[in-house]
PDB file of C-alpha atoms in Angstrom:
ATOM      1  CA  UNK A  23      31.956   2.698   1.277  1.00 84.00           C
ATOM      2  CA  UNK A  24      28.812   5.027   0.361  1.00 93.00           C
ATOM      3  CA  UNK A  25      26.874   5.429   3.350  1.00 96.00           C
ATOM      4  CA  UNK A  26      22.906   4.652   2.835  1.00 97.00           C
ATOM      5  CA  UNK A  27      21.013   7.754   4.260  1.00 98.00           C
ATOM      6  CA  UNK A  28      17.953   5.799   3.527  1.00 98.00           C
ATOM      7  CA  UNK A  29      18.413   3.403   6.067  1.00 98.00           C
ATOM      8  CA  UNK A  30      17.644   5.436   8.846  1.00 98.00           C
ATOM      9  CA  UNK A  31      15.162   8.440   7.137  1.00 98.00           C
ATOM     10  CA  UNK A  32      13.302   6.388   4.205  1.00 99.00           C
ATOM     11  CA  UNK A  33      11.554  10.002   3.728  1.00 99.00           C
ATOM     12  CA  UNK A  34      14.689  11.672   2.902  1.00 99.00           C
ATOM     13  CA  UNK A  35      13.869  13.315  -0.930  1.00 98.00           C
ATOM     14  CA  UNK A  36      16.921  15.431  -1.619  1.00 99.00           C
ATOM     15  CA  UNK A  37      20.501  15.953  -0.338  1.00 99.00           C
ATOM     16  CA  UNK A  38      24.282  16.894  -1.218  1.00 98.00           C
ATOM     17  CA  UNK A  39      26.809  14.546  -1.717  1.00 98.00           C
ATOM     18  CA  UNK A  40      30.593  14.480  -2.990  1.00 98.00           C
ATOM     19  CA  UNK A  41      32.004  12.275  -5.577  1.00 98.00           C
ATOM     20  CA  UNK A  42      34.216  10.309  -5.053  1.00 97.00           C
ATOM     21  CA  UNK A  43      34.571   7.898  -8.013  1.00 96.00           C
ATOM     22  CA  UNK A  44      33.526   9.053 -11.984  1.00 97.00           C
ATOM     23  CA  UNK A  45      33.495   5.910 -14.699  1.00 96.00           C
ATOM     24  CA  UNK A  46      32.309   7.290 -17.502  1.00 97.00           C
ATOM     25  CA  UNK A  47      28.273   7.881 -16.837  1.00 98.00           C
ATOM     26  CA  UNK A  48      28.355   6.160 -13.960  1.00 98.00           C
ATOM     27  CA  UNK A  49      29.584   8.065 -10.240  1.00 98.00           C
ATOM     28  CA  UNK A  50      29.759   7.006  -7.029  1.00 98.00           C
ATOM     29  CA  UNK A  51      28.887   9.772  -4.186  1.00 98.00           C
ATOM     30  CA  UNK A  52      30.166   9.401  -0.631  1.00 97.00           C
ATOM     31  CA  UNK A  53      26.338   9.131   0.739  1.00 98.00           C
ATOM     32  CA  UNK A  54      22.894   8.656  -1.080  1.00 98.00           C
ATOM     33  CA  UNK A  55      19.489   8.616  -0.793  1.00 99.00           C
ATOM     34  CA  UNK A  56      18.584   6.698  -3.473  1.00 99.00           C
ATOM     35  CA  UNK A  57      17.849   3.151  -2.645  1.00 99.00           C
ATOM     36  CA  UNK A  58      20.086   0.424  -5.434  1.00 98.00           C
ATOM     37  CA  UNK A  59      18.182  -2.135  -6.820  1.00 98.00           C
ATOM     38  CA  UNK A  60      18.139  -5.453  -4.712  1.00 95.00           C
ATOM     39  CA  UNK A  61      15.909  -7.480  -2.579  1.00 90.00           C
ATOM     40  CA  UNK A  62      13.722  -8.089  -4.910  1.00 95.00           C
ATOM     41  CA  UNK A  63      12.352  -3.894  -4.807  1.00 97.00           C
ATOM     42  CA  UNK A  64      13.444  -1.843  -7.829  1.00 98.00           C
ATOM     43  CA  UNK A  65      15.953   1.259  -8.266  1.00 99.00           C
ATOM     44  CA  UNK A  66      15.419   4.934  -7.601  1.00 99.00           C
ATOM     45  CA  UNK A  67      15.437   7.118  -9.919  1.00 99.00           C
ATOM     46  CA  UNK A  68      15.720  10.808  -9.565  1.00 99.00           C
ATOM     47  CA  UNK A  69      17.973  13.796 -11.092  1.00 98.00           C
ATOM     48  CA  UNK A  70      21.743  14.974  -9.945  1.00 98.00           C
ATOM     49  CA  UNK A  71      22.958  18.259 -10.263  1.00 97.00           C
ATOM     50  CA  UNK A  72      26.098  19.853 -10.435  1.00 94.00           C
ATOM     51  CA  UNK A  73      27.086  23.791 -11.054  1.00 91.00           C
ATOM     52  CA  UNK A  74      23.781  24.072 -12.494  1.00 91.00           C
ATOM     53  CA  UNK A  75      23.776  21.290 -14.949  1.00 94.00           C
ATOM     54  CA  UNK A  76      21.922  18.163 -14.213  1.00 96.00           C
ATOM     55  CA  UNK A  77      20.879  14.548 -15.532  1.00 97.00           C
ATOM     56  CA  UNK A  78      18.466  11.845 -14.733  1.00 98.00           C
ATOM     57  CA  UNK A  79      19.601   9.114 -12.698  1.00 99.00           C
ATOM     58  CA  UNK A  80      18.427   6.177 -14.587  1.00 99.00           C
ATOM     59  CA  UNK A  81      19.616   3.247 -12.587  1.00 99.00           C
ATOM     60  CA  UNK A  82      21.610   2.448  -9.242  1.00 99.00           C
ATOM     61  CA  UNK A  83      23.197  -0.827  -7.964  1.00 98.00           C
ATOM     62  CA  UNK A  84      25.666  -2.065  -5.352  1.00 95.00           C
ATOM     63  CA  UNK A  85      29.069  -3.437  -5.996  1.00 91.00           C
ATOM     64  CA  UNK A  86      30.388  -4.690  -3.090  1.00 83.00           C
ATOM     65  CA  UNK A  87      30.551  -1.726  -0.453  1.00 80.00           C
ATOM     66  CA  UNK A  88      29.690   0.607  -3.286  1.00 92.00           C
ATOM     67  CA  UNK A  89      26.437   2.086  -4.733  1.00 97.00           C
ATOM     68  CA  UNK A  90      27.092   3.320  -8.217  1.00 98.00           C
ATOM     69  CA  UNK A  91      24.247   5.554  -9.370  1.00 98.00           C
ATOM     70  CA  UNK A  92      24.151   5.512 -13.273  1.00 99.00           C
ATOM     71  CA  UNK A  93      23.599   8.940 -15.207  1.00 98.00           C
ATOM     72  CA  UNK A  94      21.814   9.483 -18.706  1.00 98.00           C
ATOM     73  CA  UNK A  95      24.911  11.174 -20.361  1.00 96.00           C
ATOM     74  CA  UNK A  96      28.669  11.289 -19.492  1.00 96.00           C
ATOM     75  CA  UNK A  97      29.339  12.249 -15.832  1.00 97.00           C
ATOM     76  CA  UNK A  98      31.597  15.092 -17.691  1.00 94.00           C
ATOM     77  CA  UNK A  99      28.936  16.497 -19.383  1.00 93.00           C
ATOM     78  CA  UNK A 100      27.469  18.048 -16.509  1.00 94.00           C
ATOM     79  CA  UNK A 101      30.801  18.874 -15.019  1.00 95.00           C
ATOM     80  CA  UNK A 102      30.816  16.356 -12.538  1.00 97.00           C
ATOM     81  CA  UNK A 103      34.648  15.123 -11.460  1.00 95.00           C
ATOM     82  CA  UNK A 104      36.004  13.162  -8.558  1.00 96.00           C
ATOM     83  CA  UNK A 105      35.646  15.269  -5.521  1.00 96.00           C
ATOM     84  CA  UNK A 106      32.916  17.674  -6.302  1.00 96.00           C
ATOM     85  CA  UNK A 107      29.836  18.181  -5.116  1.00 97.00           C
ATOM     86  CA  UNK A 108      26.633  17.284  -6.097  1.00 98.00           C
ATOM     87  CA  UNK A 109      22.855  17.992  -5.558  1.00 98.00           C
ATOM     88  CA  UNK A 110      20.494  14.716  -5.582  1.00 98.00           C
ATOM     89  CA  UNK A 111      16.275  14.246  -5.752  1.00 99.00           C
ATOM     90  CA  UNK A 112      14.728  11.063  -5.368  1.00 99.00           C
ATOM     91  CA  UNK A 113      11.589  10.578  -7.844  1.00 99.00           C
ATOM     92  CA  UNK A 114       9.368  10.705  -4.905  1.00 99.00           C
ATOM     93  CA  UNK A 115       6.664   8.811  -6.124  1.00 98.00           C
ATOM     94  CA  UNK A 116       8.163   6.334  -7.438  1.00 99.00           C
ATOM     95  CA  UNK A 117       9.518   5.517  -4.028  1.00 99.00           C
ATOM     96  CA  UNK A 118       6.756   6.129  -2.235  1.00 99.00           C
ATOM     97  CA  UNK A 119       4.806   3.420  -3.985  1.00 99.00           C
ATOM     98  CA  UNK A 120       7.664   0.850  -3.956  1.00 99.00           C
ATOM     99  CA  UNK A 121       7.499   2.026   0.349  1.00 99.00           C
ATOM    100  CA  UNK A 122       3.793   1.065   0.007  1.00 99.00           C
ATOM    101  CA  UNK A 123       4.146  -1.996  -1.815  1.00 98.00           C
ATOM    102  CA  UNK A 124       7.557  -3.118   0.648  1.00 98.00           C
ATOM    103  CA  UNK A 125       5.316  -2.931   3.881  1.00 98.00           C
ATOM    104  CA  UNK A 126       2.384  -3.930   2.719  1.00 98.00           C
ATOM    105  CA  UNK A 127       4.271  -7.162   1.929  1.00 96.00           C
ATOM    106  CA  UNK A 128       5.552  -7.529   5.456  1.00 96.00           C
ATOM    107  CA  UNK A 129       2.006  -7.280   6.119  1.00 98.00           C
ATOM    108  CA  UNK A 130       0.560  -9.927   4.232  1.00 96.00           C
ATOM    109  CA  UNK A 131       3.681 -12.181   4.877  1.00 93.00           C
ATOM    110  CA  UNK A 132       2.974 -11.720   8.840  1.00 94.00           C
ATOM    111  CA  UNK A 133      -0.887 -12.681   8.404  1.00 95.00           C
ATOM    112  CA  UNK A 134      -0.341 -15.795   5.872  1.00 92.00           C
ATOM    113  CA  UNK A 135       2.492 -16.911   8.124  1.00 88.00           C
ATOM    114  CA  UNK A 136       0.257 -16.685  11.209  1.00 89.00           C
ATOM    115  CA  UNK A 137      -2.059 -18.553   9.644  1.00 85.00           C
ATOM    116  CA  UNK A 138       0.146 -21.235   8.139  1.00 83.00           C
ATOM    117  CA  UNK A 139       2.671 -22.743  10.314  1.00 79.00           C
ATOM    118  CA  UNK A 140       5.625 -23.421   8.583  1.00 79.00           C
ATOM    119  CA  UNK A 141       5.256 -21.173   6.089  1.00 84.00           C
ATOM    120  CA  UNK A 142       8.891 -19.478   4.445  1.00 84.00           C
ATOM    121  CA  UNK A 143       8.951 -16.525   2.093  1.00 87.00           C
ATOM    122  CA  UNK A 144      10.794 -18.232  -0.847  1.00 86.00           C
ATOM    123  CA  UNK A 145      10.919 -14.500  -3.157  1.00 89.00           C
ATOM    124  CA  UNK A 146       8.997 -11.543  -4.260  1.00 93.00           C
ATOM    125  CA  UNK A 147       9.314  -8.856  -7.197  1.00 97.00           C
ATOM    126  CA  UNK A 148       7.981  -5.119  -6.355  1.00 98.00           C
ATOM    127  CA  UNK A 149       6.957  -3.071  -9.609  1.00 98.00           C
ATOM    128  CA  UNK A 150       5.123   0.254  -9.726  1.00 97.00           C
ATOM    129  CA  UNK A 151       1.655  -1.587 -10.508  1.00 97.00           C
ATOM    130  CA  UNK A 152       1.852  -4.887  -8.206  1.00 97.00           C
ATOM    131  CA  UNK A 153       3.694  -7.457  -6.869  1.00 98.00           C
ATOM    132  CA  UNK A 154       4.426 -10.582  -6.251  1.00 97.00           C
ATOM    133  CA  UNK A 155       5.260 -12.925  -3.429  1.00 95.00           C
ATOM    134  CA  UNK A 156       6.281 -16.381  -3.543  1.00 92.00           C
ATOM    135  CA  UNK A 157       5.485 -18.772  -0.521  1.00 89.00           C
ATOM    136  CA  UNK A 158       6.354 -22.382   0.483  1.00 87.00           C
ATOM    137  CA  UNK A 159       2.993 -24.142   0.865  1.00 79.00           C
ATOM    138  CA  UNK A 160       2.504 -27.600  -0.160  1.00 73.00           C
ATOM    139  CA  UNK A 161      -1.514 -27.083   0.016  1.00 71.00           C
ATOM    140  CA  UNK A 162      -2.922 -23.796  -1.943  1.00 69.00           C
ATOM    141  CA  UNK A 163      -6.492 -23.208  -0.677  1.00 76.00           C
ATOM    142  CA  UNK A 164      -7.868 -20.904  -2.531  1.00 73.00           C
ATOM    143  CA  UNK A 165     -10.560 -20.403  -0.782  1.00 80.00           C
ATOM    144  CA  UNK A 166      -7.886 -18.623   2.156  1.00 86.00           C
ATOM    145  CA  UNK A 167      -7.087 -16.045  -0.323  1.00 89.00           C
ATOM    146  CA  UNK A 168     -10.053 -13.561   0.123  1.00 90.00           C
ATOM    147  CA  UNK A 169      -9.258 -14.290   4.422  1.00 93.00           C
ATOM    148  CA  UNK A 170      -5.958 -13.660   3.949  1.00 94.00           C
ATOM    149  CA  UNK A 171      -6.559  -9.939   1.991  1.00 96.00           C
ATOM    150  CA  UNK A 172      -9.449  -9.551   4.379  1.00 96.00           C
ATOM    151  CA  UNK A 173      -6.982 -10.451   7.521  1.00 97.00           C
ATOM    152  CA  UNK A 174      -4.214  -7.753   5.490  1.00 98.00           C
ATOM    153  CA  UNK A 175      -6.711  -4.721   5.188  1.00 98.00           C
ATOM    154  CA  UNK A 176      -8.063  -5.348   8.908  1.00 98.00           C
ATOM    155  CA  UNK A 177      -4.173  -5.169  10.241  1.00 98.00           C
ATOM    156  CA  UNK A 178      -3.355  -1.615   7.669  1.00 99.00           C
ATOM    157  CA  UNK A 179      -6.801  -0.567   9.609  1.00 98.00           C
ATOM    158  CA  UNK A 180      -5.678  -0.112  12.449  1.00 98.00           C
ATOM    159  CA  UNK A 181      -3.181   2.214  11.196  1.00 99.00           C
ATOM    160  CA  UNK A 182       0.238   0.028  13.286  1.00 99.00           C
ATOM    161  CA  UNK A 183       3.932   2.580  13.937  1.00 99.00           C
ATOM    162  CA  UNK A 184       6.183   1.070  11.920  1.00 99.00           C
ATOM    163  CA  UNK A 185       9.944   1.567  13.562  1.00 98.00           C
ATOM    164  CA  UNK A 186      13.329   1.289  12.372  1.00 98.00           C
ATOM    165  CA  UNK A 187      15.795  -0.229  14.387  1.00 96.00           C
ATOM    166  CA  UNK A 188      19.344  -1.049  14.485  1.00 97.00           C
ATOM    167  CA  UNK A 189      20.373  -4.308  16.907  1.00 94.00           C
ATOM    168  CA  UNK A 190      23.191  -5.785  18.205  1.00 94.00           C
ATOM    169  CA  UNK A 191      23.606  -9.445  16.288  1.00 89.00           C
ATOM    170  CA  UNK A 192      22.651 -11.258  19.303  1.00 89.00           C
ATOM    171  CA  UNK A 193      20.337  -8.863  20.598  1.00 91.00           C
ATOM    172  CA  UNK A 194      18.166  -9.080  16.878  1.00 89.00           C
ATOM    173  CA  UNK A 195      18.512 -13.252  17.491  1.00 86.00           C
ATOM    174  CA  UNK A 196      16.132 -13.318  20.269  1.00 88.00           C
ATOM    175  CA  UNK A 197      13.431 -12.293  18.069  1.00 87.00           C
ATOM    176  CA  UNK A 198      11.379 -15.351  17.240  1.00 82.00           C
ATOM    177  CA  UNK A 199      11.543 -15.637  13.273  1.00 76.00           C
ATOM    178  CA  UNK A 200      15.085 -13.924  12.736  1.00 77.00           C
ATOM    179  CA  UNK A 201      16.819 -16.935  14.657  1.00 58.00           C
ATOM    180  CA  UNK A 202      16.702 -18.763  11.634  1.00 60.00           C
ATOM    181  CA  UNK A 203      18.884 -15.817  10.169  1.00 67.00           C
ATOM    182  CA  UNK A 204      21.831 -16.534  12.252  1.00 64.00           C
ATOM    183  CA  UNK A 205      23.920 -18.832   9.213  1.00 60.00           C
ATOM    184  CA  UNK A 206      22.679 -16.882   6.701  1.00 68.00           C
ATOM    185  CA  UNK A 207      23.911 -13.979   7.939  1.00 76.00           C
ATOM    186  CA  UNK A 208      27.661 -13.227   7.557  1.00 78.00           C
ATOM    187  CA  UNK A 209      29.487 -13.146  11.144  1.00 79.00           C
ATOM    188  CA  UNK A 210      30.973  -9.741  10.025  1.00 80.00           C
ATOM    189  CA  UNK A 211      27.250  -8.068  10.169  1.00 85.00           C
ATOM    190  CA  UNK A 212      27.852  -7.235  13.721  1.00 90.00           C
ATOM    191  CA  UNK A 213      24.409  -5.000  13.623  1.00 94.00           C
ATOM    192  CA  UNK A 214      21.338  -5.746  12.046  1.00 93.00           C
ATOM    193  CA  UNK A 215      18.295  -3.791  10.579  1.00 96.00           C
ATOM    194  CA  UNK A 216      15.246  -4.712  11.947  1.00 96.00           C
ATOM    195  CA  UNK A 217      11.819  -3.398  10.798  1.00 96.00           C
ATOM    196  CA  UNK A 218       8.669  -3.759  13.395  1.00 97.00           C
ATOM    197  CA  UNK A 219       5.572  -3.007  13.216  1.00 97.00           C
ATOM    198  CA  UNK A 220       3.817  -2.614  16.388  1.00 97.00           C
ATOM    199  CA  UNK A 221       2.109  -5.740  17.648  1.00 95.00           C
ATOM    200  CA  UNK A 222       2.361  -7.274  14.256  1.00 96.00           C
ATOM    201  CA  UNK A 223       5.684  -7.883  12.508  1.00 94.00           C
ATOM    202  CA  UNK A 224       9.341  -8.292  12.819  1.00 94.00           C
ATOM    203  CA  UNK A 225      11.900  -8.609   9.886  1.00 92.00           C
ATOM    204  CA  UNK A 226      15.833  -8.053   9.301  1.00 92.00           C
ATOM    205  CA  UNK A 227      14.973  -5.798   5.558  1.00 93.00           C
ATOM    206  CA  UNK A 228      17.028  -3.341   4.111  1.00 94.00           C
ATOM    207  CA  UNK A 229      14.233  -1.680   1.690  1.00 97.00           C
ATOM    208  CA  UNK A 230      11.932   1.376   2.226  1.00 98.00           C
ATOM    209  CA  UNK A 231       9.831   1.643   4.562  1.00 98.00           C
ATOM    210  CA  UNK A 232       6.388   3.771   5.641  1.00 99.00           C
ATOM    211  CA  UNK A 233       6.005   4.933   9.012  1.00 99.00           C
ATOM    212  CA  UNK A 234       2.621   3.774   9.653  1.00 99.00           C
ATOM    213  CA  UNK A 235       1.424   0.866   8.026  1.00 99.00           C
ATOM    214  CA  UNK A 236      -2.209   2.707   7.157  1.00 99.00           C
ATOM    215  CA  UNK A 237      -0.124   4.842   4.344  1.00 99.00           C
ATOM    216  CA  UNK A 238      -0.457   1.451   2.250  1.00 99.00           C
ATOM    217  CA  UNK A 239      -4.360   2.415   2.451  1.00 98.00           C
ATOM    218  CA  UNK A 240      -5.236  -1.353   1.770  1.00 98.00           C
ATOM    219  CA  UNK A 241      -4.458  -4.273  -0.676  1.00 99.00           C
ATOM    220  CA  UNK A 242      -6.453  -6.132  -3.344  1.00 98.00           C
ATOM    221  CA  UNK A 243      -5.059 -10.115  -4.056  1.00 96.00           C
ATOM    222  CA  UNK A 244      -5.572  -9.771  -8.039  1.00 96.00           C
ATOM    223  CA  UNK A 245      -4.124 -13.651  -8.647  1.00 92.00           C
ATOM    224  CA  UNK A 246      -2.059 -16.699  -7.383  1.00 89.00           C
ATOM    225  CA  UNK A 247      -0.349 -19.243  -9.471  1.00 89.00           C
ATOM    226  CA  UNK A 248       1.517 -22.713  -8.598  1.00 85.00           C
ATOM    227  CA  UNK A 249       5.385 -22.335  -9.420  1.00 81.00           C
ATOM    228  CA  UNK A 250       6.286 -26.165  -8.660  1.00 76.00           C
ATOM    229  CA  UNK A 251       6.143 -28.368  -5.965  1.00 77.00           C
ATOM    230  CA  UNK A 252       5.196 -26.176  -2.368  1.00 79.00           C
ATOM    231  CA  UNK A 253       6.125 -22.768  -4.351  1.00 85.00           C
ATOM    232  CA  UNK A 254       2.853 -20.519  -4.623  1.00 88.00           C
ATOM    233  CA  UNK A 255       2.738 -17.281  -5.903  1.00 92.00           C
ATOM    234  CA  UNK A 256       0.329 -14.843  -4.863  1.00 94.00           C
ATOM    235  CA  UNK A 257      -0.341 -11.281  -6.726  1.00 97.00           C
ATOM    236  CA  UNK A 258      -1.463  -8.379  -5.162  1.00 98.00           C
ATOM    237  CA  UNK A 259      -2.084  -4.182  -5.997  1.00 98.00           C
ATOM    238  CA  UNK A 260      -2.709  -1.270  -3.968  1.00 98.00           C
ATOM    239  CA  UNK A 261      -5.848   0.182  -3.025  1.00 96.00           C
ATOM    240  CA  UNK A 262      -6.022   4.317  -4.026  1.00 87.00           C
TER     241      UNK A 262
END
């Protein structure tokens, strides 16, 4: 099973790793950095190296306890066999924005759900230029929008320590809002990820995170849309 440096330093840009399963241009190292796509927050990308050779890493994904990082050419073509080792780098901005984006939804999720009782996060989509997040609300108000980027960009502000931390199951199920987790969870996840941010938020996430939420620098709510009965979508970007 590849072990996910990432979870604990989301800052981490470059390490070494050994191989330990080649499939033609795909590998899979014993640890990475690079975050696989799920969750609804893209891929890294970044570059592998080995005895001086190298090649783009172009996608990465998880299958089943493994994350299989997929290389522009052959493995073989840069040398790279079962059991050597290799040199990684994370496309740095590229994470760093999908970081920004991933906290700054926590963010906006913890102010429209403080707002609206009741409210559920039914799915969002991170890209490089916005995203998207989906909410169950039976009533839209527009007019809440501008309140709730308002409410957002007040919280990022006041510049809020964001914390990993790792829980016992039952320990993580006393925080109000992951309760609800407890049957969706499997009982084998005996620990539990939890992201806080100080004051504001809690969350079980696996993504990226920033360590203070004031990185995101603020948000700007570019569009909403109805997606069916109490499904609304709201669009947002980052402010530069």
């Amino acid at each position: 099973m590849t072990e996910l440096l990432y979870l604990k330093d989301c800052y981490l840009k470059e390490f070494e790793a050994i191989v330990e399963l080649v499939e033609g241009n795909r590998i899979e190292p014993d640890r990475t950095a690079f975050y696989p796509e799920s969750g609804g927050q893209p891929a890294d990308f970044g570059e592998i190296s080995c005895d001086g050779k190298s090649a783009r890493v172009v996608m990465v994904k998880k299958e089943g306890g493994r994350v299989l990082h997929e290389l522009e050419k052959p493995a073989e073509e840069i040398g790279i066999k079962q059991g050597c080792t290799i040199k990684a780098s994370i496309d740095w901005d590229r994470r760093y924005t999908f970081m920004r984006y991933h906290t700054a939804c926590h963010v906006l999720a913890a102010v429209i759900t403080k707002e609206e009782q009741g409210v559920e996060i039914t799915g969002n989509q991170i890209a490089l230029d916005r995203t998207r997040m989906d909410f169950s609300l039976e009533n839209f108000d527009k007019e809440k929008i501008k309140q709730y980027e308002e409410e957002a960009n007040k919280e990022i502000a006041k510049a809020l320590p964001v914390r990993i931390e790792f829980l016992e199951r039952e320990e993580a199920f006393k925080i109000p809002g992951l309760v609800k987790l407890r049957k969706l969870l499997p009982e084998s996840l005996k620990v539990i990820r939890v992201i806080s941010i100080e004051g504001l938020d809690q969350q079980a996430c696996g993504g990226t995170h920033l360590k203070n939420i004031s990185e995101i620098k603020g948000i700007t709510i570019t569009g909403t849309e109805n997606k069916g009965k109490s499904n609304r979508r709201i669009y947002f970007k980052l402010k530069e």
